[in-house]
Amino acid sequence: MNPMKAKFLAVLAVVGVFAVTPVSANIPFFSSDKDELPTLAPMLEEVTPAVVNISVKGKREVRQRIPEMFRFFFGPNGPREQVQERPFQGLGSGVIIDAEEGYVVTNNHVIDSATEIVVTMKDGRQFDAKVIGTDERSDVALLKIQDGKDLTAIELGSSADLRVGDFVVAIGNPFGLGQTVTSGIVSALGRSGLGIEEIENFIQTDAAINSGNSGGALVTLDGKLVGINTAILGPNGGNIGIGFAIPSDMMNNLVQQLIEFGEVRRGVLGVRGNDLTQEISKALGLDVSQGAFVAEVLPDGAAAEAGLKSGDVIVGVNGEKIRTFADLSARVNTIGPGKEVKITVLRDGGEREYTVTLSPDDTVVEAETLHPALQGVTLETTDGGILISDVEEGSIAARYGLRDDDVIIGVNRQRVTTVTELKQVLENTEGVIALNIRRGNSSLYLVLRGTE
């Protein structure tokens, strides 16, 4: 798990902000006494019952290297590390989004590897919960409360309507203290490239962020859910006023797929590119400084079929502004294949709109289809290589020594960076293959044969 994830998360606080902010008397979420003191209490009384505390128990594998002096007991081909299962407990937060069905949204890292999940309501009631589905790449999980009664759900808002400077309120369970409310503002939108999650399009907030708030609610002043608090940036997990939340629109796209399929099925646009820079904008004669510059349109892809071209600048998806290429990727990757999206592009000084039917994501495959010796492995393209995201216990791949989180960076001394490149190399290879593996900070070769 990313070390940043272990430090998590948060509730947003700006001390005294309402004491110095003029307040209109007709704003419904404030109530005033005779001294006209503003308060968020009426809104919070309606919203906070929908935010729950989550406690988990389970076991995780812990790998420990075997000291060199003891390895001779196992022979020359013996293991170099031992694997143990150790119990763990954890605390986090969640948000009820459907009271009738008992659906609760939280972060994947809150419930990862948990075998027991207990949800505690604001009023102290406790219910068991089960996992409906998870998406590790975006750190979203959907739970279902078992035999829940008299539940309260939060109203879903649109994160697309947020602006930098909007006031927001975060609710969660810091340090297991119980439900806590803090406030802040939206500091930035569309934050990515942080290395926290694989798919990033965060709302940034100025916040007092603390452990235990992961999965909690980020709401507007009228009580609508606009984000799920997820991560912080700070030395040693301490607060420096930089917190991140998953936008509600992105979360809702993922949750609807988890409800329908039990998993996330990603859509692919079929373009490569980078952020629109000032230099690119000037060269194209554009008067915009934000967007996704399309350097390449993949043949036979969804974008090519719809009519997009290299050199286009994508500035909108379904009417929502696109700021960076990562912003574009995050929005598209959370929409399922076969779904239609409206793509707004700038071309030849004018704005055009295209309807694109997203293709299925083929970057995650069962490796057995590529080579028999890879039976039991799931591969997916990641930065710098092909990630082995899962190795089945007792499989052929496991017996050859492949492990979870290994990264394939070469085959038979040929560099490979994507699943597609790996497939092309293996299609022209028979029998023995030599995989160049990056494992942690070391590099090694594993020789695999076509049959055992």
PDB file of N, CA, C and O in Angstrom, residues 176-224:
ATOM      1  N   GLY A 176     -10.612   7.649  15.649  1.00  0.00           N
ATOM      2  CA  GLY A 176     -11.593   6.859  16.371  1.00  0.00           C
ATOM      3  C   GLY A 176     -12.309   7.623  17.459  1.00  0.00           C
ATOM      4  O   GLY A 176     -12.947   7.024  18.335  1.00  0.00           O
ATOM      5  N   LEU A 177     -12.260   8.958  17.408  1.00  0.00           N
ATOM      6  CA  LEU A 177     -12.891   9.766  18.456  1.00  0.00           C
ATOM      7  C   LEU A 177     -14.412   9.745  18.356  1.00  0.00           C
ATOM      8  O   LEU A 177     -15.112  10.018  19.321  1.00  0.00           O
ATOM      9  N   GLY A 178     -14.931   9.431  17.197  1.00  0.00           N
ATOM     10  CA  GLY A 178     -16.351   9.556  16.941  1.00  0.00           C
ATOM     11  C   GLY A 178     -16.555  10.649  15.914  1.00  0.00           C
ATOM     12  O   GLY A 178     -15.617  11.326  15.473  1.00  0.00           O
ATOM     13  N   GLN A 179     -17.798  10.829  15.514  1.00  0.00           N
ATOM     14  CA  GLN A 179     -18.076  11.753  14.418  1.00  0.00           C
ATOM     15  C   GLN A 179     -17.603  13.165  14.730  1.00  0.00           C
ATOM     16  O   GLN A 179     -17.868  13.713  15.797  1.00  0.00           O
ATOM     17  N   THR A 180     -16.903  13.747  13.765  1.00  0.00           N
ATOM     18  CA  THR A 180     -16.318  15.073  13.906  1.00  0.00           C
ATOM     19  C   THR A 180     -16.586  15.870  12.642  1.00  0.00           C
ATOM     20  O   THR A 180     -16.488  15.344  11.535  1.00  0.00           O
ATOM     21  N   VAL A 181     -16.897  17.148  12.804  1.00  0.00           N
ATOM     22  CA  VAL A 181     -17.205  18.023  11.679  1.00  0.00           C
ATOM     23  C   VAL A 181     -16.198  19.162  11.642  1.00  0.00           C
ATOM     24  O   VAL A 181     -15.901  19.772  12.667  1.00  0.00           O
ATOM     25  N   THR A 182     -15.663  19.428  10.428  1.00  0.00           N
ATOM     26  CA  THR A 182     -14.788  20.581  10.237  1.00  0.00           C
ATOM     27  C   THR A 182     -15.138  21.251   8.930  1.00  0.00           C
ATOM     28  O   THR A 182     -15.888  20.711   8.122  1.00  0.00           O
ATOM     29  N   SER A 183     -14.583  22.427   8.686  1.00  0.00           N
ATOM     30  CA  SER A 183     -14.949  23.187   7.497  1.00  0.00           C
ATOM     31  C   SER A 183     -13.720  23.761   6.809  1.00  0.00           C
ATOM     32  O   SER A 183     -12.656  23.885   7.389  1.00  0.00           O
ATOM     33  N   GLY A 184     -13.885  24.095   5.534  1.00  0.00           N
ATOM     34  CA  GLY A 184     -12.789  24.664   4.768  1.00  0.00           C
ATOM     35  C   GLY A 184     -13.301  25.170   3.439  1.00  0.00           C
ATOM     36  O   GLY A 184     -14.494  25.398   3.270  1.00  0.00           O
ATOM     37  N   ILE A 185     -12.406  25.339   2.497  1.00  0.00           N
ATOM     38  CA  ILE A 185     -12.800  25.755   1.156  1.00  0.00           C
ATOM     39  C   ILE A 185     -12.207  24.800   0.132  1.00  0.00           C
ATOM     40  O   ILE A 185     -11.327  23.987   0.448  1.00  0.00           O
ATOM     41  N   VAL A 186     -12.704  24.887  -1.092  1.00  0.00           N
ATOM     42  CA  VAL A 186     -12.093  24.170  -2.203  1.00  0.00           C
ATOM     43  C   VAL A 186     -10.850  24.942  -2.617  1.00  0.00           C
ATOM     44  O   VAL A 186     -10.939  26.098  -3.037  1.00  0.00           O
ATOM     45  N   SER A 187      -9.686  24.306  -2.476  1.00  0.00           N
ATOM     46  CA  SER A 187      -8.422  24.971  -2.786  1.00  0.00           C
ATOM     47  C   SER A 187      -8.036  24.829  -4.247  1.00  0.00           C
ATOM     48  O   SER A 187      -7.368  25.707  -4.809  1.00  0.00           O
ATOM     49  N   ALA A 188      -8.403  23.702  -4.866  1.00  0.00           N
ATOM     50  CA  ALA A 188      -8.083  23.458  -6.271  1.00  0.00           C
ATOM     51  C   ALA A 188      -8.946  22.313  -6.770  1.00  0.00           C
ATOM     52  O   ALA A 188      -9.495  21.540  -5.978  1.00  0.00           O
ATOM     53  N   LEU A 189      -9.051  22.184  -8.079  1.00  0.00           N
ATOM     54  CA  LEU A 189      -9.835  21.118  -8.699  1.00  0.00           C
ATOM     55  C   LEU A 189      -8.968  20.371  -9.712  1.00  0.00           C
ATOM     56  O   LEU A 189      -8.018  20.927 -10.270  1.00  0.00           O
ATOM     57  N   GLY A 190      -9.305  19.102  -9.940  1.00  0.00           N
ATOM     58  CA  GLY A 190      -8.602  18.329 -10.961  1.00  0.00           C
ATOM     59  C   GLY A 190      -7.162  18.014 -10.628  1.00  0.00           C
ATOM     60  O   GLY A 190      -6.327  17.882 -11.530  1.00  0.00           O
ATOM     61  N   ARG A 191      -6.839  17.849  -9.351  1.00  0.00           N
ATOM     62  CA  ARG A 191      -5.463  17.529  -8.964  1.00  0.00           C
ATOM     63  C   ARG A 191      -5.126  16.098  -9.381  1.00  0.00           C
ATOM     64  O   ARG A 191      -5.881  15.164  -9.128  1.00  0.00           O
ATOM     65  N   SER A 192      -3.964  15.915 -10.007  1.00  0.00           N
ATOM     66  CA  SER A 192      -3.523  14.592 -10.443  1.00  0.00           C
ATOM     67  C   SER A 192      -2.000  14.554 -10.414  1.00  0.00           C
ATOM     68  O   SER A 192      -1.339  15.542 -10.079  1.00  0.00           O
ATOM     69  N   GLY A 193      -1.440  13.382 -10.764  1.00  0.00           N
ATOM     70  CA  GLY A 193       0.007  13.234 -10.783  1.00  0.00           C
ATOM     71  C   GLY A 193       0.632  13.196  -9.407  1.00  0.00           C
ATOM     72  O   GLY A 193       1.828  13.447  -9.250  1.00  0.00           O
ATOM     73  N   LEU A 194      -0.157  12.851  -8.394  1.00  0.00           N
ATOM     74  CA  LEU A 194       0.328  12.844  -7.010  1.00  0.00           C
ATOM     75  C   LEU A 194       0.908  11.496  -6.597  1.00  0.00           C
ATOM     76  O   LEU A 194       1.606  11.393  -5.599  1.00  0.00           O
ATOM     77  N   GLY A 195       0.573  10.443  -7.344  1.00  0.00           N
ATOM     78  CA  GLY A 195       1.054   9.112  -6.985  1.00  0.00           C
ATOM     79  C   GLY A 195       0.304   8.493  -5.833  1.00  0.00           C
ATOM     80  O   GLY A 195       0.755   7.508  -5.244  1.00  0.00           O
ATOM     81  N   ILE A 196      -0.850   9.039  -5.477  1.00  0.00           N
ATOM     82  CA  ILE A 196      -1.651   8.481  -4.387  1.00  0.00           C
ATOM     83  C   ILE A 196      -2.474   7.307  -4.902  1.00  0.00           C
ATOM     84  O   ILE A 196      -2.506   6.236  -4.310  1.00  0.00           O
ATOM     85  N   GLU A 197      -3.158   7.543  -6.031  1.00  0.00           N
ATOM     86  CA  GLU A 197      -3.941   6.493  -6.674  1.00  0.00           C
ATOM     87  C   GLU A 197      -3.523   6.402  -8.136  1.00  0.00           C
ATOM     88  O   GLU A 197      -2.883   7.305  -8.673  1.00  0.00           O
ATOM     89  N   GLU A 198      -3.916   5.313  -8.777  1.00  0.00           N
ATOM     90  CA  GLU A 198      -3.613   5.186 -10.202  1.00  0.00           C
ATOM     91  C   GLU A 198      -4.468   6.142 -11.021  1.00  0.00           C
ATOM     92  O   GLU A 198      -4.008   6.713 -12.010  1.00  0.00           O
ATOM     93  N   ILE A 199      -5.734   6.298 -10.630  1.00  0.00           N
ATOM     94  CA  ILE A 199      -6.629   7.233 -11.309  1.00  0.00           C
ATOM     95  C   ILE A 199      -6.890   8.389 -10.354  1.00  0.00           C
ATOM     96  O   ILE A 199      -7.477   8.205  -9.286  1.00  0.00           O
ATOM     97  N   GLU A 200      -6.457   9.585 -10.742  1.00  0.00           N
ATOM     98  CA  GLU A 200      -6.545  10.740  -9.848  1.00  0.00           C
ATOM     99  C   GLU A 200      -7.223  11.915 -10.547  1.00  0.00           C
ATOM    100  O   GLU A 200      -6.878  12.256 -11.685  1.00  0.00           O
ATOM    101  N   ASN A 201      -8.156  12.516  -9.860  1.00  0.00           N
ATOM    102  CA  ASN A 201      -8.813  13.733 -10.338  1.00  0.00           C
ATOM    103  C   ASN A 201      -9.378  14.440  -9.107  1.00  0.00           C
ATOM    104  O   ASN A 201     -10.571  14.735  -9.031  1.00  0.00           O
ATOM    105  N   PHE A 202      -8.522  14.718  -8.140  1.00  0.00           N
ATOM    106  CA  PHE A 202      -8.955  15.084  -6.795  1.00  0.00           C
ATOM    107  C   PHE A 202      -9.458  16.518  -6.680  1.00  0.00           C
ATOM    108  O   PHE A 202      -9.005  17.423  -7.379  1.00  0.00           O
ATOM    109  N   ILE A 203     -10.384  16.697  -5.734  1.00  0.00           N
ATOM    110  CA  ILE A 203     -10.695  18.008  -5.179  1.00  0.00           C
ATOM    111  C   ILE A 203      -9.666  18.264  -4.080  1.00  0.00           C
ATOM    112  O   ILE A 203      -9.487  17.435  -3.196  1.00  0.00           O
ATOM    113  N   GLN A 204      -8.980  19.383  -4.147  1.00  0.00           N
ATOM    114  CA  GLN A 204      -8.038  19.727  -3.073  1.00  0.00           C
ATOM    115  C   GLN A 204      -8.710  20.699  -2.112  1.00  0.00           C
ATOM    116  O   GLN A 204      -9.408  21.621  -2.536  1.00  0.00           O
ATOM    117  N   THR A 205      -8.521  20.466  -0.833  1.00  0.00           N
ATOM    118  CA  THR A 205      -9.123  21.322   0.194  1.00  0.00           C
ATOM    119  C   THR A 205      -8.070  21.728   1.214  1.00  0.00           C
ATOM    120  O   THR A 205      -7.123  20.987   1.460  1.00  0.00           O
ATOM    121  N   ASP A 206      -8.233  22.901   1.775  1.00  0.00           N
ATOM    122  CA  ASP A 206      -7.385  23.272   2.900  1.00  0.00           C
ATOM    123  C   ASP A 206      -8.040  22.646   4.126  1.00  0.00           C
ATOM    124  O   ASP A 206      -9.191  22.873   4.411  1.00  0.00           O
ATOM    125  N   ALA A 207      -7.293  21.838   4.857  1.00  0.00           N
ATOM    126  CA  ALA A 207      -7.971  21.003   5.844  1.00  0.00           C
ATOM    127  C   ALA A 207      -7.057  20.583   6.966  1.00  0.00           C
ATOM    128  O   ALA A 207      -5.867  20.409   6.769  1.00  0.00           O
ATOM    129  N   ALA A 208      -7.674  20.399   8.115  1.00  0.00           N
ATOM    130  CA  ALA A 208      -7.018  19.664   9.187  1.00  0.00           C
ATOM    131  C   ALA A 208      -7.334  18.204   8.933  1.00  0.00           C
ATOM    132  O   ALA A 208      -8.453  17.760   9.111  1.00  0.00           O
ATOM    133  N   ILE A 209      -6.345  17.455   8.450  1.00  0.00           N
ATOM    134  CA  ILE A 209      -6.550  16.082   8.000  1.00  0.00           C
ATOM    135  C   ILE A 209      -5.993  15.124   9.049  1.00  0.00           C
ATOM    136  O   ILE A 209      -4.859  15.299   9.495  1.00  0.00           O
ATOM    137  N   ASN A 210      -6.766  14.129   9.377  1.00  0.00           N
ATOM    138  CA  ASN A 210      -6.340  13.213  10.422  1.00  0.00           C
ATOM    139  C   ASN A 210      -6.686  11.769  10.086  1.00  0.00           C
ATOM    140  O   ASN A 210      -7.599  11.500   9.299  1.00  0.00           O
ATOM    141  N   SER A 211      -5.951  10.852  10.678  1.00  0.00           N
ATOM    142  CA  SER A 211      -6.184   9.431  10.462  1.00  0.00           C
ATOM    143  C   SER A 211      -7.586   9.042  10.913  1.00  0.00           C
ATOM    144  O   SER A 211      -8.046   9.443  11.976  1.00  0.00           O
ATOM    145  N   GLY A 212      -8.254   8.261  10.089  1.00  0.00           N
ATOM    146  CA  GLY A 212      -9.599   7.798  10.426  1.00  0.00           C
ATOM    147  C   GLY A 212     -10.695   8.469   9.648  1.00  0.00           C
ATOM    148  O   GLY A 212     -11.842   8.027   9.647  1.00  0.00           O
ATOM    149  N   ASN A 213     -10.375   9.569   8.936  1.00  0.00           N
ATOM    150  CA  ASN A 213     -11.382  10.258   8.144  1.00  0.00           C
ATOM    151  C   ASN A 213     -11.501   9.707   6.730  1.00  0.00           C
ATOM    152  O   ASN A 213     -12.344  10.169   5.961  1.00  0.00           O
ATOM    153  N   SER A 214     -10.682   8.750   6.358  1.00  0.00           N
ATOM    154  CA  SER A 214     -10.780   8.159   5.023  1.00  0.00           C
ATOM    155  C   SER A 214     -12.186   7.643   4.768  1.00  0.00           C
ATOM    156  O   SER A 214     -12.742   6.910   5.573  1.00  0.00           O
ATOM    157  N   GLY A 215     -12.751   7.992   3.619  1.00  0.00           N
ATOM    158  CA  GLY A 215     -14.085   7.535   3.270  1.00  0.00           C
ATOM    159  C   GLY A 215     -15.186   8.434   3.767  1.00  0.00           C
ATOM    160  O   GLY A 215     -16.359   8.181   3.489  1.00  0.00           O
ATOM    161  N   GLY A 216     -14.847   9.488   4.491  1.00  0.00           N
ATOM    162  CA  GLY A 216     -15.854  10.406   5.011  1.00  0.00           C
ATOM    163  C   GLY A 216     -16.387  11.346   3.947  1.00  0.00           C
ATOM    164  O   GLY A 216     -15.938  11.362   2.801  1.00  0.00           O
ATOM    165  N   ALA A 217     -17.361  12.163   4.340  1.00  0.00           N
ATOM    166  CA  ALA A 217     -18.091  13.004   3.390  1.00  0.00           C
ATOM    167  C   ALA A 217     -17.510  14.405   3.303  1.00  0.00           C
ATOM    168  O   ALA A 217     -17.165  15.016   4.311  1.00  0.00           O
ATOM    169  N   LEU A 218     -17.439  14.908   2.089  1.00  0.00           N
ATOM    170  CA  LEU A 218     -17.167  16.315   1.829  1.00  0.00           C
ATOM    171  C   LEU A 218     -18.451  16.889   1.243  1.00  0.00           C
ATOM    172  O   LEU A 218     -18.916  16.438   0.186  1.00  0.00           O
ATOM    173  N   VAL A 219     -19.064  17.848   1.934  1.00  0.00           N
ATOM    174  CA  VAL A 219     -20.380  18.351   1.534  1.00  0.00           C
ATOM    175  C   VAL A 219     -20.355  19.852   1.349  1.00  0.00           C
ATOM    176  O   VAL A 219     -19.504  20.556   1.903  1.00  0.00           O
ATOM    177  N   THR A 220     -21.308  20.342   0.570  1.00  0.00           N
ATOM    178  CA  THR A 220     -21.481  21.779   0.385  1.00  0.00           C
ATOM    179  C   THR A 220     -22.267  22.345   1.566  1.00  0.00           C
ATOM    180  O   THR A 220     -22.786  21.599   2.410  1.00  0.00           O
ATOM    181  N   LEU A 221     -22.395  23.652   1.596  1.00  0.00           N
ATOM    182  CA  LEU A 221     -23.087  24.278   2.723  1.00  0.00           C
ATOM    183  C   LEU A 221     -24.581  24.010   2.724  1.00  0.00           C
ATOM    184  O   LEU A 221     -25.253  24.270   3.728  1.00  0.00           O
ATOM    185  N   ASP A 222     -25.117  23.490   1.606  1.00  0.00           N
ATOM    186  CA  ASP A 222     -26.522  23.083   1.619  1.00  0.00           C
ATOM    187  C   ASP A 222     -26.660  21.575   1.792  1.00  0.00           C
ATOM    188  O   ASP A 222     -27.726  21.007   1.549  1.00  0.00           O
ATOM    189  N   GLY A 223     -25.579  20.919   2.218  1.00  0.00           N
ATOM    190  CA  GLY A 223     -25.667  19.526   2.637  1.00  0.00           C
ATOM    191  C   GLY A 223     -25.616  18.487   1.543  1.00  0.00           C
ATOM    192  O   GLY A 223     -26.023  17.349   1.763  1.00  0.00           O
ATOM    193  N   LYS A 224     -25.075  18.815   0.363  1.00  0.00           N
ATOM    194  CA  LYS A 224     -24.981  17.851  -0.724  1.00  0.00           C
ATOM    195  C   LYS A 224     -23.572  17.262  -0.800  1.00  0.00           C
ATOM    196  O   LYS A 224     -22.583  17.983  -0.659  1.00  0.00           O
TER     197      LYS A 224
END
